[in-house]
PDB file of C-alpha atoms in Angstrom:
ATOM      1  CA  UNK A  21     -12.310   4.421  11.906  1.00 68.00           C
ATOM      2  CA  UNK A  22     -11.408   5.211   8.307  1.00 65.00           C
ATOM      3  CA  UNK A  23     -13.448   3.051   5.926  1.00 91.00           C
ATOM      4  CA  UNK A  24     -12.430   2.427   2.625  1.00 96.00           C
ATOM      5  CA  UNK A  25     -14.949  -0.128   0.203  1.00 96.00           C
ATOM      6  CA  UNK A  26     -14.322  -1.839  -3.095  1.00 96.00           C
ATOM      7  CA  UNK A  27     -17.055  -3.197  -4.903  1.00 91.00           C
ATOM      8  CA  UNK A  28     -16.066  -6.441  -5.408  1.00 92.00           C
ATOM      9  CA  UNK A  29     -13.900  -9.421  -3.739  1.00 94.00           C
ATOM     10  CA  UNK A  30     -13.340 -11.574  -6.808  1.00 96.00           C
ATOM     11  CA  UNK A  31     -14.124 -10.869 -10.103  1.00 97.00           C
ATOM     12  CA  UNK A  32     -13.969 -13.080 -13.437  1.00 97.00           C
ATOM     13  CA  UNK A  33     -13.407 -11.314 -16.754  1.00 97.00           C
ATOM     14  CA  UNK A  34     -12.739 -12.390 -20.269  1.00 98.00           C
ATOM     15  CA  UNK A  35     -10.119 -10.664 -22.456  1.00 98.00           C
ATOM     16  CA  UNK A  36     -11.368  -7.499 -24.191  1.00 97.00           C
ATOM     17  CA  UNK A  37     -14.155  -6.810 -21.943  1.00 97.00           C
ATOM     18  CA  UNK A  38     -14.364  -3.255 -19.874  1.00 97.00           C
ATOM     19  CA  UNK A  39     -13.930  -3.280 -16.909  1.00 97.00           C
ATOM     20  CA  UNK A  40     -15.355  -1.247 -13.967  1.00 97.00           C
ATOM     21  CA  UNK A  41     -13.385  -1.235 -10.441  1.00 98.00           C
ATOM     22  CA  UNK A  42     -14.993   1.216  -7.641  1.00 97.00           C
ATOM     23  CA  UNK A  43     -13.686   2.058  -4.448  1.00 97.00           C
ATOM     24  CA  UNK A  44     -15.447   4.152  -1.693  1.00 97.00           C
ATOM     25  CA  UNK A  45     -13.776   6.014   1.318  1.00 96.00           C
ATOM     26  CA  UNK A  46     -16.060   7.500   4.393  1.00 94.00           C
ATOM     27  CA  UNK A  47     -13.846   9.901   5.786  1.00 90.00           C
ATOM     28  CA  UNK A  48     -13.776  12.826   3.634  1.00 92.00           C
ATOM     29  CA  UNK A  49     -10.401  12.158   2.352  1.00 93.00           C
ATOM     30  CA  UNK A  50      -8.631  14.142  -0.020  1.00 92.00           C
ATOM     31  CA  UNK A  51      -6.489  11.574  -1.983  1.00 93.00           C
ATOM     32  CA  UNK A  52      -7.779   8.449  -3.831  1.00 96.00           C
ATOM     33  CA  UNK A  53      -5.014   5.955  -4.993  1.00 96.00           C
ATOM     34  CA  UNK A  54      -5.300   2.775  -6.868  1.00 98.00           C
ATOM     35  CA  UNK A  55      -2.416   0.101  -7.050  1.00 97.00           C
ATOM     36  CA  UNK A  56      -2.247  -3.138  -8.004  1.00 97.00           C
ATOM     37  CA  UNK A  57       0.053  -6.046  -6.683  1.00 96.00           C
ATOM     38  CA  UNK A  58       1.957  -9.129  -8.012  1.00 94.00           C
ATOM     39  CA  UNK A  59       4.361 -11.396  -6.244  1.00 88.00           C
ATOM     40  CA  UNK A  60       7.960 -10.164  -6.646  1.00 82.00           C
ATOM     41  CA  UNK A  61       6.459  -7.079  -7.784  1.00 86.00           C
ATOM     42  CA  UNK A  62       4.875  -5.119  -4.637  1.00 87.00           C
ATOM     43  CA  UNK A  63       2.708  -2.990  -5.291  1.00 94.00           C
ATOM     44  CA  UNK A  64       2.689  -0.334  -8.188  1.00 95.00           C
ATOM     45  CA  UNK A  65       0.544   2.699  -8.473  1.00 95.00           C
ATOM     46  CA  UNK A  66      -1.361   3.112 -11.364  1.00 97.00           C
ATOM     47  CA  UNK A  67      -3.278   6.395 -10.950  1.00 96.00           C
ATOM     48  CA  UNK A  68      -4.164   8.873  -7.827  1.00 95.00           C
ATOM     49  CA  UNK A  69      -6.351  11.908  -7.453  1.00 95.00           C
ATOM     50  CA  UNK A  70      -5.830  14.646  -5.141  1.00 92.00           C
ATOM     51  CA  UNK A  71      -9.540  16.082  -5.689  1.00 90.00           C
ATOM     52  CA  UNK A  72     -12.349  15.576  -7.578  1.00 91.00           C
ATOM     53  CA  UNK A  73     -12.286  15.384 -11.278  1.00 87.00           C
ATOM     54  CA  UNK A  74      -8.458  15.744 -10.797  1.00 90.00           C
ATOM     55  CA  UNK A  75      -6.278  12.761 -11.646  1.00 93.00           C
ATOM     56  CA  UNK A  76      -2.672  12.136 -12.080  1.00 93.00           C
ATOM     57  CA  UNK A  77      -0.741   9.171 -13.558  1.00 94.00           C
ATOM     58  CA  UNK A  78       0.796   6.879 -11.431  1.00 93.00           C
ATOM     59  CA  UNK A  79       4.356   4.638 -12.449  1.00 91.00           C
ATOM     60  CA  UNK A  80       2.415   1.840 -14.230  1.00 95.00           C
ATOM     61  CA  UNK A  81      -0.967   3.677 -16.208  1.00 96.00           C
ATOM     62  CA  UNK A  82      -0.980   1.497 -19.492  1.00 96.00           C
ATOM     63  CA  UNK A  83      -4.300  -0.104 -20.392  1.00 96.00           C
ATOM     64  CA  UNK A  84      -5.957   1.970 -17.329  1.00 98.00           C
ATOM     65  CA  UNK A  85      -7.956   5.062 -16.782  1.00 97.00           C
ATOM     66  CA  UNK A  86     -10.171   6.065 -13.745  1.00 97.00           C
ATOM     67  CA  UNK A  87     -13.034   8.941 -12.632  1.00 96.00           C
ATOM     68  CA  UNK A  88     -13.087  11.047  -9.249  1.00 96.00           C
ATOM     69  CA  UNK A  89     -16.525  12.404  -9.972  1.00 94.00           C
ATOM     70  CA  UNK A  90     -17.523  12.844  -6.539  1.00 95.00           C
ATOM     71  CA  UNK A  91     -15.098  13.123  -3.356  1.00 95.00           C
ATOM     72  CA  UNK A  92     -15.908  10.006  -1.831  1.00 96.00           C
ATOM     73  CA  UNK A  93     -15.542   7.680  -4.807  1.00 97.00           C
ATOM     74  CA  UNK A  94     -12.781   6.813  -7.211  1.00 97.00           C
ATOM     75  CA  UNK A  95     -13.505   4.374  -9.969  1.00 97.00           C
ATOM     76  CA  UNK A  96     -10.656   2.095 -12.062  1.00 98.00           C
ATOM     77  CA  UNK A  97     -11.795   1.476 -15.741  1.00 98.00           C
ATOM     78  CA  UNK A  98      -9.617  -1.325 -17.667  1.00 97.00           C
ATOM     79  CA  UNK A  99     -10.958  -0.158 -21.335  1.00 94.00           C
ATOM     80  CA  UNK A 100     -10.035  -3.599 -22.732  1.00 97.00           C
ATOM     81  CA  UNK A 101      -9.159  -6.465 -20.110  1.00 97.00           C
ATOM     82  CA  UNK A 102      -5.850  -8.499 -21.073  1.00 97.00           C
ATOM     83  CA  UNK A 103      -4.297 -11.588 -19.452  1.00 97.00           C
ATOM     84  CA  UNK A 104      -1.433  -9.327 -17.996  1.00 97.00           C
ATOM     85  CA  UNK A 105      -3.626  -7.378 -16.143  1.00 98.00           C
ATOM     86  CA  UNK A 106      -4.745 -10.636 -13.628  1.00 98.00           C
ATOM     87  CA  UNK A 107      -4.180  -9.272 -10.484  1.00 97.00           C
ATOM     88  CA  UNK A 108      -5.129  -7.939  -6.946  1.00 97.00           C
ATOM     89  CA  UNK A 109      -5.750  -4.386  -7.034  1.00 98.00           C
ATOM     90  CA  UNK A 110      -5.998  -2.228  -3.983  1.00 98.00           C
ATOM     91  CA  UNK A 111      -7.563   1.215  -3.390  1.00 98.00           C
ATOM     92  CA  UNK A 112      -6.658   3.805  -0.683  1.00 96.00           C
ATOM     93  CA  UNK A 113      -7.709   6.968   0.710  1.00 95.00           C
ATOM     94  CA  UNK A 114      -5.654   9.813   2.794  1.00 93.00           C
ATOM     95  CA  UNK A 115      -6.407  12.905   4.266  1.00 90.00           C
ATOM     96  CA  UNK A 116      -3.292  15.072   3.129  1.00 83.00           C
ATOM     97  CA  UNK A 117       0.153  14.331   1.505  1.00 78.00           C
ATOM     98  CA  UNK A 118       2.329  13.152   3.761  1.00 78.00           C
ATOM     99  CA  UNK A 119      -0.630  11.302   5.518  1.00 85.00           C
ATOM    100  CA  UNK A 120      -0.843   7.705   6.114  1.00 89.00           C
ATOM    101  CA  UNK A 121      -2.498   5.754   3.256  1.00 93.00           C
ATOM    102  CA  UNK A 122      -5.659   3.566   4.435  1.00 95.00           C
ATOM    103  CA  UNK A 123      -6.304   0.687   1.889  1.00 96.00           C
ATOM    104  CA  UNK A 124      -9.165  -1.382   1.140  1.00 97.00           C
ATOM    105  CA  UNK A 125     -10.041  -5.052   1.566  1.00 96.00           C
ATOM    106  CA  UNK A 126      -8.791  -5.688  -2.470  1.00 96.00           C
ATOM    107  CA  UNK A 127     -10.493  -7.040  -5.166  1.00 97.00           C
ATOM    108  CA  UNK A 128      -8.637 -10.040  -7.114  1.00 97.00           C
ATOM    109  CA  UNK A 129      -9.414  -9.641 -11.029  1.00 98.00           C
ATOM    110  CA  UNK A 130      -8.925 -12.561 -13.414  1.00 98.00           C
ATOM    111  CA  UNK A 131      -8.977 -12.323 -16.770  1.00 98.00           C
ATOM    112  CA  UNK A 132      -9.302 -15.224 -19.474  1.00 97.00           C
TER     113      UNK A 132
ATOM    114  CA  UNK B   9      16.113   6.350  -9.129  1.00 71.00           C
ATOM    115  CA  UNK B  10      14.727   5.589  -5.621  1.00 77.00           C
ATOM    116  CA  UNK B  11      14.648   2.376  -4.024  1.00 88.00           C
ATOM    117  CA  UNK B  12      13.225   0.674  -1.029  1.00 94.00           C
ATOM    118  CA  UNK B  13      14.675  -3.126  -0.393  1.00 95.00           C
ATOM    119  CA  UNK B  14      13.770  -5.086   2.445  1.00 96.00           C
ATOM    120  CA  UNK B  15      14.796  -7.852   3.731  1.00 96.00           C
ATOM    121  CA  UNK B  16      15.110 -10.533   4.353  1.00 97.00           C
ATOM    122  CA  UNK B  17      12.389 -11.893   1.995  1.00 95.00           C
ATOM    123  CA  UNK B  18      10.981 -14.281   4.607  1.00 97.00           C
ATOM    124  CA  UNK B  19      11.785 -14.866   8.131  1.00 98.00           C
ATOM    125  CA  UNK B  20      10.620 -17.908  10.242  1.00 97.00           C
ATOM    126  CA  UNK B  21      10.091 -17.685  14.197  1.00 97.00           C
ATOM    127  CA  UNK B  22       9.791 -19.292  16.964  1.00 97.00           C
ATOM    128  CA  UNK B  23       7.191 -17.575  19.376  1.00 97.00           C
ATOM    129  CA  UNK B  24       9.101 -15.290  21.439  1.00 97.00           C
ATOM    130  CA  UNK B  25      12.363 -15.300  19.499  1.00 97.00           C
ATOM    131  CA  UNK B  26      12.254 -11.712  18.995  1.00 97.00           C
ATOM    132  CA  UNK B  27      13.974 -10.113  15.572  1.00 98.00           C
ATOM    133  CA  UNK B  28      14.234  -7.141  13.046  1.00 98.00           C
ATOM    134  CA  UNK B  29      13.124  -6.677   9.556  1.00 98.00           C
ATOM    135  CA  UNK B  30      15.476  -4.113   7.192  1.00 98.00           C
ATOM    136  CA  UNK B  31      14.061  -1.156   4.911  1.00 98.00           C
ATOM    137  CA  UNK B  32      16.668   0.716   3.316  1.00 97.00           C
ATOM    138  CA  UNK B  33      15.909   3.276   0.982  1.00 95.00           C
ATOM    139  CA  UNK B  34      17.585   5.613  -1.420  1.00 92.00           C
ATOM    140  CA  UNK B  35      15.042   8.665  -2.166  1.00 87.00           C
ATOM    141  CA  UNK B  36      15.826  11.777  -3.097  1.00 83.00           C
ATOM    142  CA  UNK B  37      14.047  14.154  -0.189  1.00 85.00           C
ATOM    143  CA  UNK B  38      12.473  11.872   2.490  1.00 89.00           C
ATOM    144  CA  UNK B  39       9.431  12.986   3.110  1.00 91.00           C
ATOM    145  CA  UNK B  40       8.130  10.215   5.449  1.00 93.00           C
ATOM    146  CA  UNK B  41       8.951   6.163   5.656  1.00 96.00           C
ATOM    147  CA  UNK B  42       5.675   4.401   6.532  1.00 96.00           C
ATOM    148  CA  UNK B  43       5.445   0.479   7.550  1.00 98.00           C
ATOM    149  CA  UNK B  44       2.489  -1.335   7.021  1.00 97.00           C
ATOM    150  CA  UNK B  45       1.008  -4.910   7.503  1.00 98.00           C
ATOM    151  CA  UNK B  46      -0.705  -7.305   5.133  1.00 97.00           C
ATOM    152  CA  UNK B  47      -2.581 -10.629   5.984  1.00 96.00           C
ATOM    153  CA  UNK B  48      -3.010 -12.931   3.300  1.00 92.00           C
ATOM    154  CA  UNK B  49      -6.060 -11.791   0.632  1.00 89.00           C
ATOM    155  CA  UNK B  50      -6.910  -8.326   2.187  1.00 93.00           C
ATOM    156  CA  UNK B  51      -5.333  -5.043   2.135  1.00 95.00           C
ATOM    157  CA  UNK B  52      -2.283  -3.273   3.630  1.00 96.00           C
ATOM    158  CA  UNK B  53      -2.919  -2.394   7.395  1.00 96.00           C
ATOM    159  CA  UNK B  54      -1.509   1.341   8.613  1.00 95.00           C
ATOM    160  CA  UNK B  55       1.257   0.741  11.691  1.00 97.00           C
ATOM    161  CA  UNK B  56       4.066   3.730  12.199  1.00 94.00           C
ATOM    162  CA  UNK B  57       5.029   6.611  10.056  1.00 95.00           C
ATOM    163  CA  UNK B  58       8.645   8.219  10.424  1.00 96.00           C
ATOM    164  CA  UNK B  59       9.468  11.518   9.487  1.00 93.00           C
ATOM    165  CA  UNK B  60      13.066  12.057  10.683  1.00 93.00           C
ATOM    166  CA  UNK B  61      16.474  10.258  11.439  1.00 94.00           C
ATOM    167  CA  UNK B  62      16.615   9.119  15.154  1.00 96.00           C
ATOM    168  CA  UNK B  63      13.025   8.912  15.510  1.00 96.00           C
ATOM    169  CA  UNK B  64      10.753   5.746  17.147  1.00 97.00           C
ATOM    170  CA  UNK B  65       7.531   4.590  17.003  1.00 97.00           C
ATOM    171  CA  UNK B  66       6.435   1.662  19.600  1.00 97.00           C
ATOM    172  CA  UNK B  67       3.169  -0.214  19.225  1.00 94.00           C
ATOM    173  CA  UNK B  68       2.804  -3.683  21.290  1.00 95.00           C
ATOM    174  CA  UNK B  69       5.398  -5.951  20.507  1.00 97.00           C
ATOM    175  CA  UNK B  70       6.421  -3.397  17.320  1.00 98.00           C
ATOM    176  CA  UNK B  71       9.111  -1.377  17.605  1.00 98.00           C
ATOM    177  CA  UNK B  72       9.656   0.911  14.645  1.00 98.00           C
ATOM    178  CA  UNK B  73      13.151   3.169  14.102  1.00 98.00           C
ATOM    179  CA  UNK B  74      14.879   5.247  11.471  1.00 97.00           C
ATOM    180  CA  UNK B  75      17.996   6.550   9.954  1.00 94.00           C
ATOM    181  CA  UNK B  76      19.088   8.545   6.849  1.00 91.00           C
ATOM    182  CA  UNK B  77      19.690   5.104   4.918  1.00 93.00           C
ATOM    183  CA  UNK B  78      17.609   2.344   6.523  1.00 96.00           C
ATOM    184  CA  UNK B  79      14.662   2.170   8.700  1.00 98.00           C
ATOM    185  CA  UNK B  80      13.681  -1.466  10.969  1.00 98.00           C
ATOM    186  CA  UNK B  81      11.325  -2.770  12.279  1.00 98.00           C
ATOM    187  CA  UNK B  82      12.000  -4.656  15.502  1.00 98.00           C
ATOM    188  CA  UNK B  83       9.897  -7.482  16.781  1.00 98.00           C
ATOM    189  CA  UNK B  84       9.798  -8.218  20.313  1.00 98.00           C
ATOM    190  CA  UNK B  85       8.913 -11.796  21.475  1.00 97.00           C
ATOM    191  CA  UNK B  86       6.431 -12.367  18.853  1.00 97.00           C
ATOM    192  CA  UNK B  87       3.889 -14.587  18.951  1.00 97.00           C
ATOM    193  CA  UNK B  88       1.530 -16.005  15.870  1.00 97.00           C
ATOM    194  CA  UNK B  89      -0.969 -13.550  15.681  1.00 97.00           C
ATOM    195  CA  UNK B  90       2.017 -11.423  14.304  1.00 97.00           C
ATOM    196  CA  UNK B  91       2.425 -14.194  11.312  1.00 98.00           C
ATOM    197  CA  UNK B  92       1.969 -11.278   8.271  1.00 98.00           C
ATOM    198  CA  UNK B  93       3.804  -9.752   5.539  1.00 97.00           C
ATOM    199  CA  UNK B  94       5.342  -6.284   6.684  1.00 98.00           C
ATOM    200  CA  UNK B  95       5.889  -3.834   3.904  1.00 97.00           C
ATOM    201  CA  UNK B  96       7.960  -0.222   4.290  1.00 97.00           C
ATOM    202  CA  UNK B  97       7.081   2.529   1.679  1.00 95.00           C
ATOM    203  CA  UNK B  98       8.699   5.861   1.311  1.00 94.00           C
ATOM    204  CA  UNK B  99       7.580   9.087   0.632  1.00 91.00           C
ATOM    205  CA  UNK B 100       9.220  11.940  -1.366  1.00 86.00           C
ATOM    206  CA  UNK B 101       8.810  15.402  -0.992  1.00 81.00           C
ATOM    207  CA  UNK B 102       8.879  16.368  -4.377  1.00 79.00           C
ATOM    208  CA  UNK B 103       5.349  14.065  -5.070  1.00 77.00           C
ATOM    209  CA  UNK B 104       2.322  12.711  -3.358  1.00 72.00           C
ATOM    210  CA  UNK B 105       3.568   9.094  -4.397  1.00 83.00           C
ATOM    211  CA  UNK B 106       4.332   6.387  -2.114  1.00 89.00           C
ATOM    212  CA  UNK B 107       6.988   3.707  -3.550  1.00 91.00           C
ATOM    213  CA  UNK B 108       6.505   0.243  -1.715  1.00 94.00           C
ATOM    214  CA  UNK B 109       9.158  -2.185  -0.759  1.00 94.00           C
ATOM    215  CA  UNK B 110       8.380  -6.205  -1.585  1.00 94.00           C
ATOM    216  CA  UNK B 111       7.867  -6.847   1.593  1.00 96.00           C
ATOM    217  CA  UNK B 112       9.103  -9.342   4.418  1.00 97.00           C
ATOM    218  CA  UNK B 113       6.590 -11.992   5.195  1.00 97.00           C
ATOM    219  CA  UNK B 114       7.275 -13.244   8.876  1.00 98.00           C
ATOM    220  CA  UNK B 115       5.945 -16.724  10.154  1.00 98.00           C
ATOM    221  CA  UNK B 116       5.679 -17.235  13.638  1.00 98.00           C
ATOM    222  CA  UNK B 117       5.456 -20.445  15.187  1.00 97.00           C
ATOM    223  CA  UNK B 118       3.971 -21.763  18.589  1.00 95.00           C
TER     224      UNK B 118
END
């Protein structure tokens, strides 16, 4: 079964800080994706990867940036955490393009 | 610009009053319409991918189908295990990006 991780469950953050999201897939996947999701909103992707040290913007990338340095990992950096960005944010893996996405457990970011 | 509605926003169930859950979709080059499900606090599970018009995907008491506008997901004599919130995404050929629909959460009652 495809695994993907994300470092944390919850996490607490005050405004301005930076902010390090990581997400870990275990099945040699090609893609990386990161989203986030509010109610009413769905989800929105902010930035994917199709290989390492490649990234491409997704629809919402304000505020964000991330790192593909090695195939299995794909990190989310918020350079300076603001109020709007409270939210659950989701990473997923896939093996090719029109493959299914496989998503991890989430990790629900506050900030104050 | 695409868009994927569903609805209805929420349905409510009585265990084994089966149903159906709309995804309609205006993309430019459909590349694939995938339907997922999400419990409360974790992520998106995988369920059916659809590539074409006329095509079905069956899996328990899920019953997934297609068409060049709309795509639904039929539920057959549900029960409460199958309480969730059922999101649709589409896929364009022209990009690797999936766009979501808000989702239908379904509540199931014994």
């Amino acid at each position: 079964d495809v695994k993907v991780t994300q470092s944390s469950r919850y996490l607490v953050k005050r405004t301005g800080e930076k902010v390090f999201l990581e997400c870990v897939q275990d099945m040699d996947h090609e893609n990386m994706f990161w989203y986030r999701q509010d109610p009413g909103l769905g989800l929105r992707l902010i930035y994917f990867s199709y290989d390492v040290k490649m990234k491409e913007k997704g629809d919402i990338p304000e505020g964000y940036s991330v790192s593909r340095e090695k195939k299995e990992r794909f990190s989310l950096i918020l350079e300076s955490a603001s109020t709007n960005q409270t939210s659950m944010y989701l990473c997923a893996s896939s093996l090719a393009d029109e493959s299914e996405q496989y998503f991890g457990p989430g990790t629900r970011l506050t900030v104050t | 610009e695409d868009q994927v509605t569903q609805s209805p926003e929420a349905l409510r169930l009585q265990e084994g009053e089966s149903s159906s859950l709309n995804c309609s979709y205006t993309v430019s080059g459909l590349r694939g319409l995938f339907w997922y499900r999400q419990d409360p606090g974790k992520g998106p599970e995988f369920l059916f991918t659809l590539y074409s018009a006329g095509e079905e995907k069956e899996k328990e008491r899920l019953k997934a189908t297609l068409t060049k506008k709309e795509s639904f997901l039929h539920i057959t004599a549900p029960k409460p295990e199958d309480s969730a919130t059922y999101l649709c995404a589409v896929l364009r050929w022209s990009d690797y990006k999936l766009s979501f629909g808000a989702g239908t959460t379904v509540t199931v009652r014994a």
